[in-house]
Short mmCIF file of C-alpha atoms in Angstrom, two decimals:
data_model
loop_
_atom_site.label_atom_id
_atom_site.label_comp_id
_atom_site.label_asym_id
_atom_site.label_seq_id
_atom_site.Cartn_x
_atom_site.Cartn_y
_atom_site.Cartn_z
CA MET A 17 -0.11 -0.17 -0.28
CA ASP A 18 1.22 3.06 -0.78
CA THR A 19 0.10 6.47 1.07
CA TYR A 20 -0.89 9.58 -0.64
CA VAL A 21 -2.07 13.18 0.96
CA ALA A 22 -5.23 14.52 -1.55
CA LEU A 23 -5.64 19.24 -1.04
CA CYS A 24 -9.08 20.61 -1.00
CA ALA A 25 -10.05 23.63 0.17
CA VAL A 26 -10.45 24.08 3.88
CA GLY A 27 -14.20 22.90 4.98
CA ALA A 28 -14.34 20.69 2.48
CA GLU A 29 -11.75 17.72 4.07
CA LYS A 30 -15.45 15.28 4.99
CA ILE A 31 -16.96 15.40 1.49
CA LEU A 32 -12.97 14.98 0.36
CA GLY A 33 -12.41 11.94 2.71
CA ASN A 34 -16.04 10.48 1.68
CA GLU A 35 -15.10 10.24 -2.39
CA LEU A 36 -11.69 8.77 -0.97
CA LYS A 37 -14.03 5.72 0.58
CA GLN A 38 -16.07 5.49 -1.83
CA LEU A 39 -12.66 5.01 -4.38
CA GLY A 40 -11.90 1.93 -1.91
CA TYR A 41 -9.23 3.75 -0.16
CA THR A 42 -8.27 3.74 3.76
CA LEU A 43 -8.17 7.38 5.58
CA CYS A 44 -5.15 8.01 7.88
CA GLY A 45 -5.67 11.17 8.61
CA ASN A 46 -6.74 15.18 8.10
CA ALA A 47 -5.79 18.78 8.31
CA PRO A 48 -6.91 21.56 6.99
CA GLY A 49 -6.30 21.63 3.76
CA ARG A 50 -6.05 18.09 3.11
CA VAL A 51 -6.46 13.50 3.72
CA THR A 52 -4.31 11.37 3.56
CA PHE A 53 -4.95 7.87 2.39
CA ALA A 54 -3.76 4.55 1.09
CA ALA A 55 -4.29 2.48 -1.41
CA ASP A 56 -2.64 0.40 -3.84
CA GLY A 57 -0.51 1.50 -6.63
CA ASP A 58 -3.98 2.27 -9.37
CA ALA A 59 -4.82 5.51 -6.82
CA LEU A 60 -1.97 7.35 -8.82
CA TYR A 61 -3.73 7.08 -10.93
CA ARG A 62 -7.66 6.36 -10.30
CA ALA A 63 -7.18 9.27 -7.38
CA ASN A 64 -6.21 12.60 -9.86
CA LEU A 65 -8.86 10.60 -12.05
CA CYS A 66 -12.24 9.98 -10.64
CA LEU A 67 -11.75 13.06 -7.36
CA ARG A 68 -14.30 15.85 -8.17
CA THR A 69 -13.55 17.68 -5.03
CA SER A 70 -9.57 17.06 -4.66
CA ASP A 71 -6.89 19.89 -5.63
CA ARG A 72 -4.20 18.02 -6.37
CA VAL A 73 -2.98 14.62 -5.47
CA TYR A 74 0.94 14.13 -3.40
CA MET A 75 2.52 11.07 -3.29
CA LEU A 76 4.11 10.71 0.12
CA MET A 77 7.56 10.52 -0.42
CA ALA A 78 8.99 10.85 4.16
CA SER A 79 7.29 11.99 7.02
CA TYR A 80 10.01 12.84 9.81
CA PRO A 81 11.39 14.13 12.48
CA ALA A 82 13.11 17.30 11.65
CA ALA A 83 13.64 19.77 14.58
CA ASP A 84 17.25 21.11 12.86
CA PHE A 85 18.12 21.09 9.58
CA ASP A 86 20.60 18.46 9.48
CA ALA A 87 17.89 15.71 10.65
CA LEU A 88 15.59 17.50 8.25
CA PHE A 89 18.55 17.08 5.51
CA GLU A 90 19.54 13.10 5.80
CA GLY A 91 14.96 12.55 5.62
CA CYS A 92 14.96 14.27 2.67
CA TYR A 93 18.22 12.86 1.05
CA ALA A 94 17.23 9.06 2.04
CA VAL A 95 13.88 9.15 -0.23
CA PRO A 96 14.70 6.93 -3.10
CA TRP A 97 14.29 10.62 -5.36
CA GLN A 98 15.79 8.39 -7.99
CA GLU A 99 12.88 6.50 -8.43
CA PHE A 100 10.73 9.13 -9.59
CA PHE A 101 13.12 11.33 -12.18
CA LYS A 102 14.71 11.23 -15.41
CA LYS A 103 18.30 12.97 -15.61
CA ASP A 104 16.97 15.45 -17.62
CA SER A 105 13.58 16.89 -15.03
CA ARG A 106 13.81 19.75 -13.46
CA VAL A 107 12.70 19.19 -9.79
CA VAL A 108 10.76 22.18 -7.78
CA VAL A 109 10.02 23.29 -4.29
CA ASP A 110 7.21 24.70 -4.83
CA LYS A 111 4.88 25.96 -1.73
CA VAL A 112 6.75 25.22 2.39
CA ARG A 113 4.79 25.88 5.22
CA VAL A 114 5.07 25.45 8.43
CA TYR A 115 3.82 24.85 11.65
CA LYS A 116 5.09 25.17 15.86
CA SER A 117 8.10 24.34 14.27
CA ARG A 118 11.68 25.22 15.35
CA LEU A 119 12.95 25.36 12.43
CA ASN A 120 10.26 28.10 11.26
CA SER A 121 11.88 29.49 7.62
CA GLU A 122 10.24 28.96 5.33
CA HIS A 123 12.94 30.00 3.02
CA SER A 124 15.46 28.27 4.14
CA VAL A 125 13.69 24.89 4.78
CA GLN A 126 12.78 24.82 0.79
CA SER A 127 16.82 25.62 0.44
CA ILE A 128 17.41 22.14 2.42
CA ILE A 129 15.38 20.43 0.79
CA GLN A 130 16.12 20.95 -2.37
CA LYS A 131 19.63 20.82 -1.43
CA ALA A 132 18.86 17.10 -0.21
CA ILE A 133 17.32 15.63 -3.69
CA TYR A 134 19.48 17.04 -6.02
CA THR A 135 23.14 16.07 -3.46
CA LYS A 136 20.82 12.15 -3.47
CA LEU A 137 20.36 11.96 -7.29
CA GLY A 138 23.91 13.12 -8.01
CA ASP A 139 25.62 10.91 -6.08
CA ILE A 140 23.48 8.36 -7.69
CA TRP A 141 24.15 8.78 -10.99
CA HIS A 142 27.40 10.57 -9.91
CA MET A 143 26.58 13.74 -11.47
CA SER A 144 27.68 17.34 -10.60
CA THR A 145 25.53 19.63 -12.89
CA PHE A 146 21.98 18.89 -14.13
CA PRO A 147 20.30 19.92 -18.05
CA GLU A 148 16.71 20.13 -16.47
CA SER A 149 15.58 19.93 -20.48
CA GLY A 150 12.90 17.36 -19.35
CA ALA A 151 9.04 17.08 -17.34
CA GLU A 152 8.71 19.47 -14.12
CA PHE A 153 8.36 18.31 -10.84
CA ASN A 154 7.13 19.70 -8.11
CA VAL A 155 7.38 19.06 -3.87
CA ARG A 156 5.92 20.31 -1.11
CA VAL A 157 6.62 20.51 2.25
CA TYR A 158 4.95 20.85 5.18
CA LEU A 159 6.74 21.21 8.75
CA ASP A 160 4.27 20.72 11.39
CA ASN A 161 5.47 20.33 14.86
CA ASP A 162 8.56 18.93 14.86
CA THR A 163 7.53 16.77 11.31
CA ALA A 164 8.67 17.05 8.24
CA ILE A 165 6.49 15.56 5.76
CA VAL A 166 7.40 15.85 1.99
CA LEU A 167 5.20 15.61 -0.39
CA LEU A 168 5.40 14.46 -4.97
CA ASP A 169 2.98 16.22 -6.79
CA THR A 170 0.46 13.82 -9.33
CA SER A 171 -1.30 16.42 -11.68
CA GLY A 172 0.80 18.72 -12.43
CA ASP A 173 -2.00 21.38 -13.18
CA ALA A 174 -4.53 22.05 -10.05
CA LEU A 175 -7.47 19.45 -10.29
CA HIS A 176 -9.97 22.33 -10.76
CA LYS A 177 -7.81 22.63 -14.43
CA ARG A 178 -10.36 19.67 -15.58
CA GLY A 179 -10.01 20.99 -19.35
CA TYR A 180 -13.50 21.50 -21.07
CA ARG A 181 -13.38 26.02 -19.76
CA THR A 182 -11.72 27.14 -22.82
CA GLU A 183 -14.24 30.30 -21.94
CA ALA A 184 -14.64 32.28 -18.65
CA GLY A 185 -15.99 35.23 -17.31
CA PRO A 186 -14.36 37.72 -15.15
CA ALA A 187 -13.98 35.74 -12.18
CA PRO A 188 -14.91 32.17 -12.69
CA LEU A 189 -15.87 29.49 -10.20
CA ARG A 190 -13.24 26.77 -9.74
CA GLU A 191 -14.83 23.51 -10.98
CA THR A 192 -13.76 21.74 -7.48
CA THR A 193 -15.63 24.31 -5.63
CA ALA A 194 -18.54 23.42 -7.48
CA ALA A 195 -18.23 20.17 -6.66
CA VAL A 196 -18.27 20.41 -3.14
CA LEU A 197 -21.48 23.17 -3.42
CA LEU A 198 -23.25 19.99 -5.13
CA GLN A 199 -22.79 17.61 -2.36
CA GLU A 200 -23.12 19.55 0.40
CA LEU A 201 -26.57 20.18 -0.77
CA LEU A 202 -26.94 16.79 -0.53
CA TRP A 203 -28.37 16.84 -4.49
CA ARG A 204 -28.90 13.96 -6.67
CA ARG A 205 -29.27 13.56 -10.08
CA LYS A 206 -33.11 13.11 -10.16
CA THR A 207 -33.78 16.38 -8.58
CA PRO A 208 -33.99 19.48 -11.49
CA LEU A 209 -31.23 22.11 -10.55
CA HIS A 210 -30.77 25.95 -11.35
CA ASP A 211 -28.43 28.26 -11.48
CA PRO A 212 -30.01 31.51 -11.90
CA PHE A 213 -26.18 33.40 -11.82
CA CYS A 214 -24.38 30.83 -14.33
CA GLY A 215 -21.58 32.90 -15.57
CA SER A 216 -19.47 30.37 -17.85
CA GLY A 217 -21.87 27.05 -16.64
CA THR A 218 -19.27 25.54 -13.43
CA ILE A 219 -21.69 24.49 -11.28
CA VAL A 220 -24.19 22.97 -14.26
CA ILE A 221 -21.75 21.59 -16.30
CA GLU A 222 -19.83 19.98 -13.04
CA ALA A 223 -23.27 18.70 -11.86
CA ALA A 224 -24.30 17.04 -15.71
CA LEU A 225 -20.59 15.29 -14.89
CA TYR A 226 -21.53 13.43 -11.82
CA ALA A 227 -25.33 13.01 -12.82
CA HIS A 228 -23.81 11.18 -16.17
CA ASN A 229 -20.30 9.31 -12.78
CA ILE A 230 -18.51 10.81 -15.73
CA ALA A 231 -14.95 10.83 -14.48
CA PRO A 232 -14.17 14.95 -14.64
CA GLY A 233 -10.08 14.14 -15.43
CA PHE A 234 -10.93 12.35 -18.48
CA GLY A 235 -10.08 16.23 -20.48
CA ARG A 236 -6.59 16.42 -19.68
CA ARG A 237 -2.72 15.67 -18.94
CA PHE A 238 -1.39 14.80 -15.22
CA ALA A 239 2.70 15.19 -13.89
CA PHE A 240 2.05 11.06 -13.38
CA GLU A 241 2.48 10.82 -16.91
CA GLN A 242 6.59 11.94 -17.18
CA PHE A 243 7.74 9.13 -14.27
CA PRO A 244 9.79 6.83 -15.49
CA PHE A 245 7.05 3.91 -14.12
CA TYR A 246 4.40 5.51 -15.62
CA ASN A 247 1.99 2.13 -17.42
CA GLN A 248 0.17 3.62 -19.55
CA GLU A 249 -1.51 0.65 -21.00
CA ARG A 250 -2.34 -0.18 -17.68
CA PHE A 251 -3.37 3.93 -17.41
CA ILE A 252 -5.45 3.11 -20.73
CA GLU A 253 -6.76 -0.11 -18.86
CA ILE A 254 -7.70 1.69 -15.91
CA LYS A 255 -9.83 4.78 -18.20
CA LYS A 256 -11.86 2.28 -19.95
CA ARG A 257 -12.38 1.19 -16.44
CA GLU A 258 -13.51 4.16 -15.44
CA ALA A 259 -15.77 4.85 -19.03
CA GLU A 260 -17.84 1.42 -18.30
CA LYS A 261 -19.21 3.24 -15.42
CA ILE A 262 -20.63 6.07 -17.56
CA ARG A 263 -24.61 6.29 -17.19
CA THR A 264 -26.10 7.55 -20.53
CA ASP A 265 -29.36 6.45 -19.66
CA VAL A 266 -30.38 8.76 -16.53
CA VAL A 267 -32.94 11.81 -17.36
CA CYS A 268 -31.28 15.32 -16.06
CA ARG A 269 -33.22 18.01 -15.79
CA ILE A 270 -30.15 20.65 -15.10
CA THR A 271 -30.11 24.34 -16.36
CA GLY A 272 -28.61 27.63 -16.22
CA SER A 273 -28.81 30.76 -16.61
CA ASP A 274 -27.62 34.23 -17.62
CA LYS A 275 -29.02 38.35 -18.44
CA ASP A 276 -25.39 38.20 -20.13
CA ALA A 277 -26.16 36.43 -23.65
CA ASP A 278 -21.76 36.36 -24.54
CA THR A 279 -21.64 34.73 -21.45
CA ILE A 280 -24.47 31.99 -21.94
CA ARG A 281 -22.14 31.38 -25.30
CA ALA A 282 -19.41 30.60 -23.64
CA ALA A 283 -21.41 28.00 -21.08
CA GLN A 284 -22.70 26.58 -23.85
CA ILE A 285 -18.53 25.80 -25.30
CA ASN A 286 -17.23 24.36 -21.80
CA ALA A 287 -20.21 22.08 -22.31
CA GLU A 288 -19.87 21.50 -25.55
CA HIS A 289 -15.77 20.69 -24.30
CA ALA A 290 -17.15 18.55 -21.50
CA CYS A 291 -18.94 15.88 -23.28
CA VAL A 292 -16.82 15.37 -26.77
CA ALA A 293 -14.35 14.46 -23.38
CA ALA A 294 -16.85 12.43 -22.34
CA GLY A 295 -18.24 10.64 -25.50
CA ARG A 296 -14.01 9.87 -26.24
CA ALA A 297 -14.17 8.08 -23.21
CA LEU A 298 -16.83 6.39 -24.18
CA GLN A 299 -15.28 5.84 -27.66
CA LEU A 300 -12.45 3.80 -25.58
CA ILE A 301 -14.93 1.06 -24.59
CA GLY A 302 -16.44 1.49 -28.30
CA SER A 303 -19.82 3.07 -27.37
CA ASP A 304 -21.07 6.04 -29.39
CA ALA A 305 -23.29 6.82 -26.69
CA LYS A 306 -24.12 10.69 -26.50
CA ILE A 307 -24.32 12.64 -23.34
CA GLU A 308 -27.27 14.98 -22.83
CA ARG A 309 -26.28 18.92 -22.99
CA PRO A 310 -27.20 20.99 -20.78
CA GLU A 311 -29.29 23.66 -21.16
CA PHE A 312 -28.46 27.15 -21.06
CA ILE A 313 -30.45 30.13 -21.45
CA VAL A 314 -30.30 34.56 -21.58
CA SER A 315 -32.30 35.27 -18.41
CA ASP A 316 -32.19 38.21 -15.58
CA PHE A 317 -32.94 35.93 -12.47
CA ALA A 318 -35.94 38.49 -12.30
CA ASP A 319 -37.62 37.08 -14.89
CA LEU A 320 -37.43 33.48 -13.93
CA LYS A 321 -40.22 30.60 -12.42
CA ALA A 322 -40.19 27.62 -11.63
CA PRO A 323 -40.36 24.74 -13.89
CA TYR A 324 -40.76 21.88 -11.30
CA GLU A 325 -42.30 21.39 -8.03
CA SER A 326 -39.34 21.17 -6.25
CA GLY A 327 -35.79 21.52 -7.36
CA VAL A 328 -32.76 22.54 -5.94
CA LEU A 329 -31.66 26.49 -7.06
CA LEU A 330 -27.64 26.36 -6.66
CA CYS A 331 -25.72 30.52 -7.10
CA ASN A 332 -22.42 32.27 -7.25
CA PRO A 333 -23.89 35.69 -7.62
CA PRO A 334 -21.36 38.62 -8.72
CA TYR A 335 -19.66 39.98 -5.25
CA GLY A 336 -17.71 42.57 -4.42
CA GLU A 337 -14.28 40.89 -4.08
CA ARG A 338 -15.19 39.51 -7.43
CA LEU A 339 -16.88 42.15 -9.80
CA GLY A 340 -18.07 45.49 -9.33
CA ASP A 341 -18.06 47.10 -5.68
CA SER A 342 -20.17 45.66 -1.99
CA GLU A 343 -22.90 48.02 -2.47
CA SER A 344 -24.19 46.69 -5.52
CA ALA A 345 -23.36 43.01 -4.68
CA GLN A 346 -25.97 44.51 -1.91
CA ALA A 347 -28.25 45.61 -3.63
CA LEU A 348 -28.54 42.85 -6.33
CA TYR A 349 -28.80 40.32 -2.89
CA ARG A 350 -31.53 42.41 -1.47
CA SER A 351 -33.40 42.21 -4.84
CA MET A 352 -32.64 38.17 -4.99
CA ALA A 353 -35.42 38.10 -2.35
CA SER A 354 -37.37 37.91 -4.57
CA LEU A 355 -36.37 34.16 -5.55
CA PHE A 356 -38.37 32.93 -2.72
CA ALA A 357 -41.83 33.51 -4.01
CA ASP A 358 -40.40 32.68 -7.80
CA PHE A 359 -38.99 29.23 -6.57
CA PRO A 360 -41.79 27.66 -3.59
CA GLY A 361 -40.52 24.39 -2.70
CA TRP A 362 -36.56 24.56 -4.24
CA GLN A 363 -33.43 24.51 -1.68
CA ILE A 364 -31.69 27.24 -2.13
CA GLY A 365 -27.76 27.27 -1.90
CA VAL A 366 -25.91 30.92 -2.02
CA ILE A 367 -22.41 31.03 -1.77
CA THR A 368 -20.79 34.66 -0.70
CA CYS A 369 -18.28 36.48 0.54
CA GLN A 370 -20.36 38.84 1.74
CA LYS A 371 -21.14 38.85 5.76
CA GLN A 372 -23.69 40.52 4.69
CA PHE A 373 -25.91 38.32 3.16
CA GLN A 374 -28.40 36.93 5.59
CA LYS A 375 -29.64 40.91 6.13
CA CYS A 376 -29.73 42.25 2.18
CA ILE A 377 -32.27 39.00 1.65
CA GLY A 378 -33.99 38.99 4.67
CA ARG A 379 -34.13 35.32 5.69
CA TYR A 380 -31.72 33.22 8.38
CA ALA A 381 -30.86 30.32 6.30
CA SER A 382 -31.29 26.92 7.75
CA ALA A 383 -27.79 25.38 7.39
CA LEU A 384 -24.17 27.96 7.09
CA LYS A 385 -20.68 26.30 5.31
CA SER A 386 -17.60 27.70 5.88
CA LEU A 387 -16.02 27.40 2.76
CA LYS A 388 -11.98 28.57 1.11
CA ALA A 389 -13.20 29.24 -1.93
CA GLY A 390 -9.65 30.24 -3.69
CA ASN A 391 -7.56 32.63 -1.63
CA LEU A 392 -11.79 33.88 -0.34
CA ASP A 393 -13.36 33.78 3.24
CA THR A 394 -16.65 32.12 1.19
CA THR A 395 -19.25 30.78 3.36
CA LEU A 396 -22.89 28.83 1.25
CA TYR A 397 -25.69 29.47 2.74
CA ILE A 398 -28.56 26.73 2.32
CA TYR A 399 -32.75 27.31 2.46
CA ASN A 400 -34.71 24.59 2.82
CA GLY A 401 -38.25 26.65 2.91
CA LYS A 402 -38.88 26.71 6.43
CA GLU A 403 -36.52 29.65 6.81
CA LYS A 404 -37.66 32.14 8.97
CA ALA A 405 -37.64 35.50 7.98
CA ARG A 406 -35.70 38.69 10.10
CA ASN A 407 -37.14 42.08 11.06
#
C-alpha cells in the first residue's frame, strides 16, 4: 500500500474523505485543506482521474522528525528520488508550510530540501550538474510540530483545471468548489437543478458530470505521465473501467441562466467541450452513446419562474471582491429575495464572502457552511424552505 495526500478547499475535508472512501481507499487522517489516505498503486491514476473535490494529489515521500537542518536534510536525502525522476528532470520545491516548528523559515526549509534532493540524485547518478531540460516536478513540504512531511505532486496542473473550460468569465468559480457545493446540498441527479447566475457554466457542468457519473479528469493530462515508471497501458485500462461507469440513460434536468448573452455562449462552449471529452472516453469502450447537453438560456434571474414543484437552486452570484463593488453586491442580494417567491418548494444554496448576505436577502439560512474558495473566505448559505424572515 502507498500513502497519498489529497488537497482540497479548507472546510471540504469531510466531503473529500467520503469521495476517497467511495473509491475504496483507507483514510489515515486529515488536516485543514488536506486528507491522507492509503491505497494500492492504481490510486496514482484513479485518484487524479476520478476525484471531483480534490485540488491536487501527492505521493507521501517521507514523514520524519526534523528539529534541525541536519535532520531535515538527512530525512529528505534518504528518499529514493532517482526512482521518480529522469536525468533531465527539473525538480522545484514549490511551497513550504511551517506550523509550530523550530525551523520556522520557509525559505531556508525550501533550500535545504532542494539541496537534499539534488545531492541524492548527483550521488546516485554521479552527476554534478543537471540539464533540467525535461519535465518539471513539484515537491511540497509541511513542517508540523517539528515533523517534516515531504510530498511529490502527481497532478501537474491543479485538478480544478478539468480541460473543458476554455471560455471563462471575469471571476469564474473553481470546478472543485462547484463539486463541493453540490455535495453540501446533497443534490441527486434526478432532482431538477438550476443556476440563475451561471457565468461560464461551472456549477451546471459539474452537475452534469456527476449526474452521468463521468470522471472529471478525462479531458486532461497529469504530471504522473512523466514518471519513469508510468504505465500507459495500465492507465488506459483504468480509463476504460471508468468509462464503463458512465451513465447515458439518466434523465437530467440541469439548467443555467445568465442575463448576458456572451456569457451564455461561453457556458455552452464549455459544456460542449466537457461532453465531447466524455464521448471520447466512451469510444475507448466502443460506445458511440451521446451525453445529453445541459441547457443554458439568456435571462435575468428576476424573470425566472420555477419549472417544477421542487428542485435545487444553486448559485455563485457576483459580490464585491469578485465583480463591481460591495454596495452593488448588497443591492443585488436584496433583490434576490424574489427567488423565494418565484421558486417555492425549492432548496436554495448561495455561496458568497459577503457577511451581510442574510441581512440583505432578509432571511436566516437553515444551515451555513464555511469554505475557502481560492483566496476568499466564503460561506455557503442553505435555505430549505422553512427559514424565518429576518426583521
